[in-house]
Short mmCIF file of C-alpha atoms in Angstrom, two decimals:
data_model
loop_
_atom_site.label_atom_id
_atom_site.label_comp_id
_atom_site.label_asym_id
_atom_site.label_seq_id
_atom_site.Cartn_x
_atom_site.Cartn_y
_atom_site.Cartn_z
CA MET V 16 54.58 69.12 121.07
CA ASN V 17 51.50 66.99 121.70
CA ASN V 18 48.09 68.07 120.42
CA ILE V 19 44.99 67.85 122.61
CA LYS V 20 42.17 65.85 121.06
CA CYS V 21 38.68 66.99 121.97
CA ALA V 22 35.69 64.68 122.41
CA CYS V 23 34.36 66.06 119.11
CA GLY V 24 37.43 64.67 117.36
CA HIS V 25 39.13 68.04 116.71
CA GLU V 26 42.85 68.25 117.52
CA ASN V 27 43.94 71.44 119.29
CA PRO V 28 47.50 72.71 119.91
CA GLU V 29 48.89 72.19 123.39
CA GLY V 30 47.90 75.08 125.66
CA THR V 31 44.40 75.47 124.18
CA VAL V 32 41.73 76.14 126.82
CA LEU V 33 38.57 75.88 124.70
CA CYS V 34 38.21 73.56 121.71
CA GLY V 35 38.49 75.56 118.51
CA ASN V 36 35.68 73.50 116.93
CA CYS V 37 32.96 73.03 119.53
CA GLY V 38 34.05 75.21 122.45
CA ARG V 39 34.30 72.45 125.07
CA PRO V 40 36.65 73.21 128.01
CA LEU V 41 39.90 71.26 127.63
CA THR V 42 41.51 71.95 131.00
CA ALA V 43 40.42 71.20 134.56
CA GLU V 44 40.54 74.89 135.42
CA ALA V 45 38.25 75.82 132.52
CA GLU V 46 35.95 72.93 133.41
CA ASN V 47 35.50 74.30 136.93
CA GLN V 48 34.77 77.86 135.79
CA LYS V 49 31.13 78.89 135.63
CA MET V 50 31.92 81.43 132.87
CA VAL V 51 34.69 80.95 130.31
CA ASP V 52 37.47 83.46 129.72
CA MET V 53 36.91 84.75 126.17
CA ARG V 54 39.86 87.20 125.94
CA TYR V 55 41.71 85.08 123.39
CA GLU V 56 38.86 82.68 122.63
CA GLY V 57 40.62 80.05 124.73
CA SER V 58 43.29 79.58 122.03
CA ALA V 59 46.88 78.49 122.69
CA ARG V 60 49.49 81.26 122.98
CA ARG V 61 53.12 80.61 122.21
CA SER V 62 54.31 82.00 125.55
CA GLN V 63 52.11 79.47 127.40
CA THR V 64 53.13 76.54 125.20
CA TYR V 65 56.88 76.64 124.60
CA ASN V 66 59.46 77.00 127.39
CA LYS V 67 62.45 74.83 126.50
CA THR V 68 64.94 76.71 124.31
CA VAL V 69 66.67 80.06 124.92
CA ILE V 70 64.51 81.62 122.20
CA ASP V 71 61.39 80.40 124.01
CA LYS V 72 62.53 81.99 127.28
CA ILE V 73 63.36 85.31 125.57
CA TRP V 74 59.97 85.26 123.83
CA ASN V 75 58.16 84.50 127.09
CA PHE V 76 60.06 87.30 128.88
CA PHE V 77 59.12 89.98 126.36
CA SER V 78 55.55 88.72 125.93
CA SER V 79 54.81 89.41 129.59
CA VAL V 80 52.58 92.43 130.22
CA ARG V 81 54.29 92.87 133.60
CA VAL V 82 57.69 93.23 131.89
CA GLY V 83 56.25 95.84 129.52
CA ILE V 84 54.80 97.85 132.41
CA TRP V 85 58.10 97.76 134.31
CA LEU V 86 59.96 98.96 131.21
CA ILE V 87 57.54 101.89 130.90
CA VAL V 88 58.01 102.76 134.59
CA ILE V 89 61.83 102.62 134.30
CA ILE V 90 61.78 104.81 131.17
CA LEU V 91 59.50 107.36 132.86
CA VAL V 92 61.72 107.49 135.97
CA ALA V 93 64.85 107.86 133.81
CA ALA V 94 63.21 110.61 131.73
CA ALA V 95 62.23 112.42 134.93
CA ILE V 96 65.83 112.25 136.22
CA GLY V 97 66.94 113.77 132.93
CA THR V 98 64.89 116.90 133.70
CA ILE V 99 66.55 117.64 137.06
CA LEU V 100 69.44 119.53 135.44
CA PRO V 101 69.71 120.95 131.90
CA GLN V 102 70.86 118.48 129.27
CA VAL V 103 74.23 119.06 127.64
CA LEU V 104 72.52 120.49 124.55
CA TYR V 105 71.51 123.57 126.55
CA VAL V 106 74.83 124.13 128.35
CA PRO V 107 76.83 127.20 127.21
CA ALA V 108 80.03 125.22 126.55
CA THR V 109 81.47 123.24 123.65
CA THR V 110 84.40 121.07 124.78
CA GLU V 111 84.10 118.13 127.16
CA SER V 112 86.30 119.81 129.78
CA ASP V 113 84.26 123.04 129.64
CA ILE V 114 81.00 121.11 129.95
CA ALA V 115 82.29 119.15 132.95
CA ALA V 116 83.53 122.36 134.56
CA TYR V 117 80.16 124.05 133.95
CA TYR V 118 78.17 121.36 135.77
CA GLU V 119 80.57 121.37 138.71
CA ARG V 120 80.78 125.16 138.92
CA VAL V 121 77.04 125.84 138.65
CA TYR V 122 75.57 122.80 140.45
CA GLY V 123 78.42 121.76 142.73
CA THR V 124 79.16 118.14 143.66
CA PHE V 125 75.71 116.99 142.53
CA GLY V 126 76.30 118.53 139.09
CA LYS V 127 79.72 116.85 138.83
CA LEU V 128 78.20 113.45 139.72
CA TYR V 129 75.28 114.09 137.35
CA TYR V 130 77.73 114.64 134.50
CA GLN V 131 80.00 111.71 135.38
CA LEU V 132 77.03 109.32 135.44
CA GLY V 133 76.12 110.38 131.90
CA LEU V 134 72.78 111.88 132.95
CA SER V 135 73.67 115.16 131.21
CA ASP V 136 73.10 113.44 127.84
CA LEU V 137 70.50 110.98 129.03
CA TYR V 138 68.15 110.88 126.04
CA GLY V 139 70.98 110.18 123.62
CA SER V 140 72.75 107.64 125.84
CA TRP V 141 73.09 104.03 124.72
CA TRP V 142 71.32 102.63 127.77
CA PHE V 143 68.27 104.91 127.39
CA GLN V 144 68.04 103.98 123.71
CA THR V 145 68.35 100.32 124.76
CA LEU V 146 65.37 100.73 127.10
CA ILE V 147 63.36 102.27 124.26
CA GLY V 148 64.35 99.35 122.02
CA MET V 149 63.38 96.80 124.68
CA LEU V 150 59.99 98.44 125.08
CA GLY V 151 59.50 98.26 121.31
CA ILE V 152 60.46 94.56 121.30
CA SER V 153 58.07 93.93 124.20
CA LEU V 154 55.21 95.56 122.29
CA ILE V 155 55.95 93.53 119.15
CA VAL V 156 56.31 90.18 120.94
CA ALA V 157 53.32 90.70 123.24
CA SER V 158 51.15 91.69 120.26
CA LEU V 159 52.20 88.74 118.08
CA ASP V 160 51.78 86.35 121.01
CA ARG V 161 48.13 87.34 121.32
CA VAL V 162 46.89 88.66 118.00
CA ILE V 163 47.84 85.62 115.86
CA PRO V 164 45.93 83.00 117.88
CA LEU V 165 43.04 85.43 118.35
CA TYR V 166 42.85 86.05 114.60
CA LYS V 167 42.89 82.31 113.83
CA SER V 168 40.18 81.57 116.39
CA LEU V 169 37.83 84.33 115.21
CA LYS V 170 38.37 83.49 111.56
CA LYS V 171 37.57 79.79 112.04
CA GLN V 172 34.84 80.03 114.68
CA ARG V 173 31.97 77.57 114.20
CA THR V 174 28.30 78.42 114.04
CA ARG V 175 27.28 75.53 116.29
CA ARG V 176 28.98 75.24 119.66
CA HIS V 177 28.79 72.60 122.36
CA GLU V 178 26.20 72.97 125.09
CA SER V 179 28.94 73.45 127.72
CA PHE V 180 30.24 76.47 125.78
CA MET V 181 26.78 78.00 125.64
CA LYS V 182 26.14 77.47 129.36
CA ARG V 183 29.41 79.16 130.29
CA GLN V 184 28.57 82.45 128.55
CA ARG V 185 27.55 85.35 130.77
CA LEU V 186 24.17 85.79 129.01
CA TYR V 187 22.44 82.42 128.67
CA GLY V 188 18.90 81.11 128.39
CA VAL V 189 17.11 77.94 127.33
CA GLY V 190 13.42 77.18 126.86
CA GLU V 191 10.60 75.98 124.63
CA ASN V 192 10.73 76.62 120.87
CA HIS V 193 7.39 78.31 120.14
CA LEU V 194 7.84 78.95 116.40
CA ASN V 195 9.98 75.98 115.32
CA GLU V 196 11.76 76.86 112.01
CA GLU V 197 10.24 80.32 111.99
CA THR V 198 12.24 81.07 115.14
CA PHE V 199 15.47 81.21 113.13
CA VAL V 200 13.85 83.16 110.27
CA LYS V 201 12.53 85.91 112.56
CA SER V 202 15.75 85.94 114.57
CA GLU V 203 17.83 86.36 111.42
CA GLU V 204 15.64 89.17 110.13
CA LYS V 205 15.82 91.09 113.38
CA LEU V 206 19.55 90.57 113.80
CA LYS V 207 20.24 91.77 110.27
CA ALA V 208 18.12 94.84 111.01
CA LEU V 209 20.43 95.42 113.97
CA ARG V 210 23.39 95.24 111.53
CA TYR V 211 24.68 91.85 112.59
CA ASN V 212 26.39 89.46 110.18
CA VAL V 213 24.38 86.24 110.43
CA LYS V 214 25.33 82.63 109.64
CA ARG V 215 22.94 79.65 109.85
CA GLU V 216 23.58 75.94 109.59
CA ASN V 217 21.84 72.79 110.87
CA GLY V 218 19.60 74.39 113.48
CA ALA V 219 22.22 76.87 114.69
CA LEU V 220 22.66 80.61 114.19
CA LEU V 221 25.66 82.87 114.85
CA ALA V 222 25.25 86.64 114.70
CA GLU V 223 28.31 88.85 114.97
CA LYS V 224 29.28 92.50 114.58
CA GLY V 225 32.09 94.82 115.57
CA ARG V 226 34.86 92.23 115.32
CA PHE V 227 37.29 94.93 114.16
CA SER V 228 37.17 96.47 117.66
CA ARG V 229 39.13 93.47 118.96
CA TRP V 230 42.16 94.70 117.01
CA GLY V 231 42.12 98.12 118.71
CA PRO V 232 44.84 97.34 121.32
CA TYR V 233 47.09 95.87 118.65
CA VAL V 234 46.62 98.91 116.43
CA ASN V 235 47.64 100.94 119.51
CA HIS V 236 50.75 98.80 119.80
CA ALA V 237 51.54 99.26 116.10
CA GLY V 238 51.32 103.05 116.49
CA LEU V 239 53.55 102.97 119.58
CA ILE V 240 56.09 100.76 117.81
CA ILE V 241 56.28 103.21 114.89
CA PHE V 242 56.57 106.10 117.35
CA LEU V 243 59.37 104.43 119.33
CA GLY V 244 61.13 103.53 116.08
CA ALA V 245 61.12 107.19 115.09
CA VAL V 246 62.53 108.13 118.51
CA MET V 247 65.40 105.66 118.02
CA LEU V 248 66.02 106.92 114.47
CA ARG V 249 66.70 110.36 115.96
CA SER V 250 69.93 109.01 117.44
CA LEU V 251 71.24 108.10 113.96
CA PRO V 252 73.24 110.71 111.99
CA GLY V 253 71.22 112.67 109.47
CA PHE V 254 67.76 111.99 110.88
CA TYR V 255 67.58 114.60 113.63
CA VAL V 256 69.57 117.76 114.30
CA ASP V 257 69.00 120.20 117.16
CA GLU V 258 72.13 122.32 117.58
CA THR V 259 72.86 125.77 118.96
CA MET V 260 75.39 128.26 117.64
CA TRP V 261 76.38 131.77 118.70
CA ILE V 262 77.59 134.02 115.90
CA ARG V 263 78.98 137.55 116.24
CA GLU V 264 78.44 140.44 113.88
CA GLY V 265 80.96 140.24 111.03
CA GLU V 266 81.80 136.61 111.83
CA THR V 267 81.56 133.67 109.41
CA ARG V 268 81.08 130.26 111.01
CA ALA V 269 80.36 126.71 109.91
CA ILE V 270 76.79 125.68 110.71
CA PRO V 271 76.93 122.55 112.92
CA GLU V 272 75.80 119.20 111.44
CA THR V 273 74.95 120.68 108.01
CA GLY V 274 77.88 119.31 106.03
CA GLY V 275 79.59 122.28 104.41
CA TYR V 276 77.22 125.19 105.01
CA TYR V 277 78.52 128.45 106.48
CA LEU V 278 76.75 131.49 107.88
CA GLU V 279 77.97 135.08 107.95
CA SER V 280 76.32 137.53 110.34
CA LYS V 281 76.10 140.94 108.71
CA GLU V 282 74.13 142.80 111.36
CA PHE V 283 71.97 142.20 114.40
CA THR V 284 68.94 144.44 114.90
CA LEU V 285 66.90 144.88 118.07
CA GLU V 286 63.65 146.83 118.00
CA THR V 287 61.68 147.66 121.14
CA TYR V 288 58.22 148.96 121.87
CA ASP V 289 57.89 152.68 122.44
CA LYS V 290 56.05 153.37 125.64
CA ASP V 291 54.42 156.51 124.25
CA GLN V 292 53.08 154.68 121.18
CA THR V 293 51.53 151.67 122.90
CA ASP V 294 48.28 151.18 124.77
CA GLU V 295 47.97 151.72 128.50
CA VAL V 296 48.27 148.04 129.47
CA PHE V 297 51.38 147.52 127.38
CA GLY V 298 52.79 150.79 128.64
CA ASP V 299 52.40 149.60 132.24
CA ALA V 300 54.32 146.44 131.37
CA ILE V 301 57.17 148.49 129.88
CA GLU V 302 57.16 150.67 132.99
CA ARG V 303 57.40 147.57 135.17
CA VAL V 304 60.06 145.51 133.35
CA GLY V 305 61.84 148.10 131.22
CA THR V 306 62.25 147.63 127.48
CA ILE V 307 60.28 144.93 125.64
CA ALA V 308 61.53 143.64 122.31
CA SER V 309 59.13 143.98 119.41
CA ASN V 310 61.52 142.32 116.99
CA TYR V 311 65.06 141.04 116.90
CA GLN V 312 66.69 139.69 113.79
CA THR V 313 70.01 138.74 112.26
CA ASP V 314 70.83 139.67 108.68
CA VAL V 315 72.88 136.77 107.33
CA VAL V 316 74.50 135.39 104.19
CA LEU V 317 74.38 131.61 103.64
CA TYR V 318 77.39 130.01 101.94
CA LYS V 319 78.13 126.50 100.70
CA ASN V 320 81.54 124.93 100.49
CA PRO V 321 82.43 123.28 97.14
CA GLU V 322 82.15 119.50 97.16
CA ASN V 323 85.92 118.89 96.94
CA ALA V 324 86.85 121.51 99.54
CA LEU V 325 88.68 120.49 102.70
CA PRO V 326 86.82 120.79 106.02
CA GLY V 327 87.26 124.30 107.42
CA ASP V 328 88.42 125.79 104.11
CA THR V 329 86.54 129.09 103.68
CA LYS V 330 88.43 130.50 100.70
CA ASN V 331 86.07 129.39 97.95
CA LEU V 332 82.67 129.66 99.63
CA LYS V 333 79.75 130.03 97.26
CA GLU V 334 76.93 132.35 98.24
CA VAL V 335 73.57 130.56 98.43
CA LYS V 336 71.28 133.36 99.58
CA LYS V 337 70.85 136.40 101.80
CA GLU V 338 68.10 136.54 104.36
CA SER V 339 66.97 138.04 107.67
CA ILE V 340 66.34 135.52 110.44
CA GLN V 341 63.54 136.60 112.76
CA VAL V 342 61.62 134.91 115.55
CA ASN V 343 59.28 132.34 113.93
CA GLN V 344 60.74 133.20 110.50
CA PRO V 345 63.70 130.83 110.15
CA LEU V 346 66.26 130.53 107.39
CA LYS V 347 65.45 127.29 105.53
CA PHE V 348 67.76 125.29 103.27
CA ASP V 349 68.31 121.64 102.36
CA GLY V 350 65.86 120.38 105.00
CA PHE V 351 67.41 122.53 107.76
CA ALA V 352 65.85 125.49 109.55
CA VAL V 353 67.87 128.13 111.43
CA TYR V 354 65.86 129.94 114.12
CA GLN V 355 66.57 133.19 115.96
CA MET V 356 66.36 132.14 119.62
CA ASP V 357 68.49 134.49 121.71
CA PHE V 358 70.94 137.40 121.62
CA ARG V 359 73.62 139.14 123.66
CA LEU V 360 74.13 142.86 123.26
CA ASP V 361 77.44 144.69 123.38
CA GLU V 362 79.79 141.76 123.81
CA LEU V 363 83.38 142.97 124.10
CA LYS V 364 85.16 142.64 120.76
CA THR V 365 88.45 144.55 120.92
CA MET V 366 90.27 146.30 123.77
CA ASN V 367 92.56 149.19 122.80
CA PHE V 368 95.52 150.12 124.99
CA ASN V 369 98.24 152.76 124.90
CA LEU V 370 101.81 151.88 125.94
CA ILE V 371 103.17 154.91 127.81
CA ASN V 372 106.09 155.95 129.97
CA LYS V 373 104.75 156.44 133.48
CA GLN V 374 106.98 159.45 134.26
CA THR V 375 106.92 161.39 131.00
CA GLU V 376 103.46 160.18 129.79
CA GLU V 377 105.12 159.63 126.40
CA SER V 378 103.22 157.21 124.14
CA LEU V 379 105.12 154.44 122.39
CA GLY V 380 102.12 153.25 120.36
CA ASP V 381 98.70 151.67 120.51
CA VAL V 382 97.87 147.98 121.07
CA SER V 383 94.54 146.53 119.92
CA ILE V 384 93.79 143.06 121.33
CA ASP V 385 91.13 140.95 119.62
CA LEU V 386 89.31 139.28 122.50
CA ILE V 387 88.20 136.31 120.39
CA ASP V 388 91.49 135.55 118.64
CA PRO V 389 94.33 137.47 120.33
CA GLU V 390 97.85 137.46 118.93
CA ASN V 391 100.89 136.31 120.91
CA GLN V 392 102.94 139.44 120.19
CA TYR V 393 102.21 143.00 119.08
CA ASP V 394 105.14 144.84 117.41
CA LEU V 395 105.02 148.62 117.85
CA GLY V 396 108.25 149.28 115.93
CA GLU V 397 111.65 150.70 116.95
CA GLY V 398 112.37 147.84 119.31
CA THR V 399 109.07 148.16 121.18
CA SER V 400 106.64 145.25 121.49
CA VAL V 401 104.05 143.74 123.79
CA GLU V 402 103.94 139.97 124.39
CA LEU V 403 100.76 138.29 125.59
CA LEU V 404 101.85 135.74 128.20
CA GLY V 405 98.34 134.83 129.35
CA TYR V 406 94.74 135.62 128.42
CA TYR V 407 91.80 135.17 130.83
CA PRO V 408 88.51 136.01 129.01
CA ASP V 409 86.28 135.87 132.09
CA PHE V 410 88.67 136.73 134.91
CA SER V 411 87.37 135.63 138.31
CA GLY V 412 90.37 136.27 140.59
CA PHE V 413 93.52 134.55 141.77
CA GLU V 414 93.82 131.04 143.16
CA ASN V 415 97.17 129.99 144.64
CA GLY V 416 98.69 132.96 142.86
CA GLU V 417 97.35 131.90 139.45
CA PRO V 418 94.73 133.95 137.52
CA GLN V 419 91.45 132.08 136.89
CA THR V 420 88.75 132.38 134.22
CA LYS V 421 85.12 131.30 134.65
CA SER V 422 84.33 130.80 130.97
CA PRO V 423 85.78 131.27 127.47
CA LEU V 424 83.51 134.29 126.87
CA PRO V 425 85.09 137.75 127.05
CA ASN V 426 82.91 139.03 129.86
CA ASN V 427 85.74 140.36 132.04
CA PRO V 428 89.01 140.05 130.09
CA ALA V 429 92.41 140.22 131.76
CA PHE V 430 95.94 139.81 130.40
CA LEU V 431 99.37 138.86 131.63
CA ILE V 432 101.72 140.90 129.43
CA LYS V 433 105.39 141.56 128.93
CA MET V 434 106.39 145.08 127.72
CA ILE V 435 109.68 145.36 125.83
CA THR V 436 111.13 148.78 125.04
CA PRO V 437 114.61 150.11 124.08
CA ASP V 438 115.02 151.22 127.71
CA THR V 439 113.88 147.84 129.10
CA PRO V 440 115.10 145.20 126.62
CA GLU V 441 114.60 142.40 129.17
CA GLY V 442 110.96 143.38 129.48
CA GLU V 443 108.61 144.34 132.29
CA THR V 444 105.73 142.13 133.38
CA SER V 445 102.29 143.43 134.23
CA PHE V 446 98.82 142.00 134.84
CA VAL V 447 96.13 144.14 133.22
CA ALA V 448 92.38 143.88 133.80
CA ILE V 449 89.56 146.31 133.15
CA LYS V 450 89.64 147.85 136.61
CA GLN V 451 93.07 146.93 137.90
CA THR V 452 96.74 146.72 136.96
CA VAL V 453 99.15 144.58 138.98
CA GLU V 454 102.93 144.71 138.66
CA PRO V 455 104.03 141.36 140.13
CA LEU V 456 107.83 141.95 139.87
CA GLY V 457 108.14 145.44 141.31
CA GLU V 458 107.61 148.96 140.02
CA ASN V 459 107.59 149.19 136.20
CA GLU V 460 108.83 152.09 134.11
CA TYR V 461 106.10 151.58 131.49
CA LYS V 462 102.44 150.72 131.68
CA LEU V 463 99.69 149.61 129.30
CA ALA V 464 96.93 152.16 129.78
CA PHE V 465 93.34 151.36 128.84
CA LYS V 466 92.13 153.52 125.96
CA ASN V 467 88.71 152.26 124.82
CA VAL V 468 86.77 149.14 123.92
CA GLU V 469 84.84 148.05 120.84
CA THR V 470 81.69 145.93 121.16
CA ARG V 471 79.41 143.94 118.91
CA ASP V 472 76.16 142.03 119.24
CA VAL V 473 75.92 138.24 119.29
CA SER V 474 73.04 136.19 117.88
CA GLY V 475 71.94 132.90 119.43
CA LEU V 476 70.69 130.60 116.66
CA THR V 477 69.20 127.10 116.75
CA ILE V 478 69.69 124.70 113.84
CA ARG V 479 67.01 122.06 113.43
CA LYS V 480 66.31 119.22 111.05
CA ASP V 481 63.86 116.41 111.69
CA LYS V 482 63.31 113.64 109.16
CA THR V 483 61.37 111.64 111.74
CA LEU V 484 58.56 114.14 112.24
CA TRP V 485 56.22 112.50 109.72
CA ILE V 486 56.97 109.07 111.23
CA LEU V 487 56.12 110.38 114.70
CA GLY V 488 52.88 111.86 113.31
CA LEU V 489 52.01 108.59 111.57
CA GLY V 490 52.62 106.63 114.77
CA GLY V 491 50.47 109.04 116.76
CA LEU V 492 47.67 108.88 114.19
CA ILE V 493 47.67 105.06 114.15
CA PHE V 494 47.69 105.03 117.95
CA MET V 495 44.63 107.31 118.10
CA ILE V 496 42.84 105.15 115.52
CA GLY V 497 43.45 102.18 117.82
CA VAL V 498 42.12 104.15 120.80
CA VAL V 499 38.90 105.00 118.96
CA GLN V 500 38.63 101.47 117.56
CA GLY V 501 38.98 99.80 120.95
CA ALA V 502 37.20 102.35 123.14
CA TYR V 503 34.11 103.31 121.14
CA PHE V 504 33.24 99.99 119.46
CA ASN V 505 32.74 96.51 120.81
CA HIS V 506 32.62 92.96 119.53
CA ARG V 507 29.17 91.37 120.02
CA ARG V 508 28.10 87.79 119.31
CA ILE V 509 24.79 85.98 119.75
CA TRP V 510 24.34 82.21 119.42
CA ILE V 511 20.92 80.59 118.93
CA HIS V 512 20.84 76.78 118.92
CA GLU V 513 18.18 74.11 118.71
CA THR V 514 18.98 71.53 121.40
CA LYS V 515 18.71 67.77 121.09
CA ASN V 516 15.36 67.68 122.88
CA GLY V 517 13.87 70.38 120.61
CA GLU V 518 14.34 73.39 122.91
CA ILE V 519 15.98 76.70 121.99
CA ALA V 520 19.19 77.85 123.71
CA ILE V 521 20.54 81.37 123.39
CA ALA V 522 23.86 82.82 124.55
CA ALA V 523 25.62 86.13 124.01
CA HIS V 524 29.03 87.67 124.61
CA THR V 525 30.66 91.07 124.19
CA ASN V 526 34.06 92.38 125.19
CA LYS V 527 32.45 95.52 126.69
CA ASN V 528 29.14 97.44 126.98
CA TRP V 529 26.92 94.64 128.23
CA PHE V 530 23.98 97.00 128.57
CA ALA V 531 23.86 97.51 124.77
CA ILE V 532 23.96 93.82 123.91
CA LYS V 533 21.25 93.09 126.48
CA LYS V 534 19.07 95.74 124.87
CA GLU V 535 19.58 94.18 121.41
CA LEU V 536 19.04 90.66 122.72
CA ASP V 537 15.75 91.79 124.27
CA GLN V 538 14.60 93.02 120.85
CA VAL V 539 15.49 89.70 119.19
CA THR V 540 13.83 87.76 122.01
CA GLU V 541 10.63 89.72 121.60
CA ALA V 542 10.59 89.42 117.78
CA ALA V 543 11.27 85.66 117.63
CA LEU V 544 9.64 84.58 120.93
CA LEU V 545 12.95 83.31 122.28
CA PRO V 546 13.28 82.11 125.88
CA ARG V 547 14.29 84.63 128.49
CA TYR V 548 17.98 84.78 129.27
CA THR V 549 19.76 85.42 132.58
CA ASP V 550 22.90 87.39 133.39
CA GLN V 551 24.95 84.82 135.27
CA GLN V 552 27.26 87.47 136.69
CA ASP V 553 24.30 89.18 138.36
CA ILE V 554 23.23 85.83 139.80
CA ASP V 555 26.71 85.22 141.22
CA SER V 556 26.69 88.70 142.75
CA GLU V 557 23.35 88.06 144.42
CA VAL V 558 24.58 84.72 145.80
CA ASP V 559 27.76 86.30 147.17
CA LYS V 560 25.68 89.08 148.75
CA LYS V 561 23.33 86.62 150.48
CA GLU V 562 26.24 84.50 151.70
CA GLY V 563 27.86 87.62 153.12
CA GLU V 564 24.65 88.61 154.95
CA THR V 565 24.29 85.06 156.34
CA SER V 566 27.88 84.93 157.61
CA SER V 567 27.54 88.34 159.27
#
């Protein structure tokens, strides 16, 4: 790479627009500009200098602001698509086949396509995480590409600058030096009173304040990078857990993603507001919608499996603690929190039947079928038994002669059974549902008569663990610091030079809030009798306006 040598003798890296020593324009484009571009102090950026190797091309791609904006747009569009249908986390199914069937059954062909395209688990998908990673890389590369040369330029900026640099500032003035040396003394005093940092050397003065505001956008980027990093960490095991489990009264189940913890539901309690004991407004609401829950809770026992126990082994569980899980009062342990989120009342637990002779009404015994874990055969003794040929927890009807079930939940249980008695050793087949009995192979001598049903309540619990929460908070805090730093402060500089013919030249620049720096420059001008300055942007606007009026 060839350096560019300025007329002052200073060598600048290739791609530099303004000499780092004197401020002279080094390119034809900068030479033709009436006002210089001071965004990066005219320093060389890597993305505008190197473009030969594969690494250079990758760096230049990610350093582009346009690429970063497109990545943000794509991520926002993808995130919006992910909200069209519920994500798989909120689907009442556990196995892949049940989840696929749920999307197709509830949302039709669109739901089936939505699931097949992987949009049902969009935020955890590899390609969405890749987009997040690319955005993070873009922020890092774009920041480094700009902040390093900017830092070097501001750290090494000279007090005296070339006349061409001064003339190309937006605020510029030149005129007679009325006070000679006292001009710089009075200027320095006034500028220090205005809280500027002042440097003087060889008939030149540089006053500067608010440089830290230039780092605001890069502090923003740092906060976003930390935030995106925390989002990506959530996809790694152990950093983020958000699982749902349904547990029935009397049931003991492993808590998902907790590594050996089990939960036993002792009792579910639902309390409602009493219309007669509430105020008039609340009473009207109860009248309108029915019962309103005042509290619902699950009394549980937390167990821990021994370290050497096999997965699923519940014989040697050790009790950790007993607690009642209520809304906004979760069960907490080992960094996890179990919240009470939902409930189902009176879920069918056991159906009791009576095997009887249809003619004599003689009972051969009772059959109790556990609707969660039914047995294959029920022996009633003396050569009598009932075989369970098929179980349909949520019976929805027949399709091509075959019974169908909508879900694995026992909402409308039905059974295909075979009844074996001493009189019918070959067995009689019957299809039994809550409101119907079908005898597919002719008239049977025996029937399974419905006796009663046992129910129990079911608690819907959410298990959460988030090790990234403090990282997300830190990223958000740093981002807001950058917002305040860049939005409410500004970098101001004032140059005062003695020219070769003994006149005084003044120039000023700020990255924003030109009204404030003009006000301060007016105070310095009045205190040190400096020449009046002009706003060259206002002059250009006036010229453009007059040219427009002339052409019209």
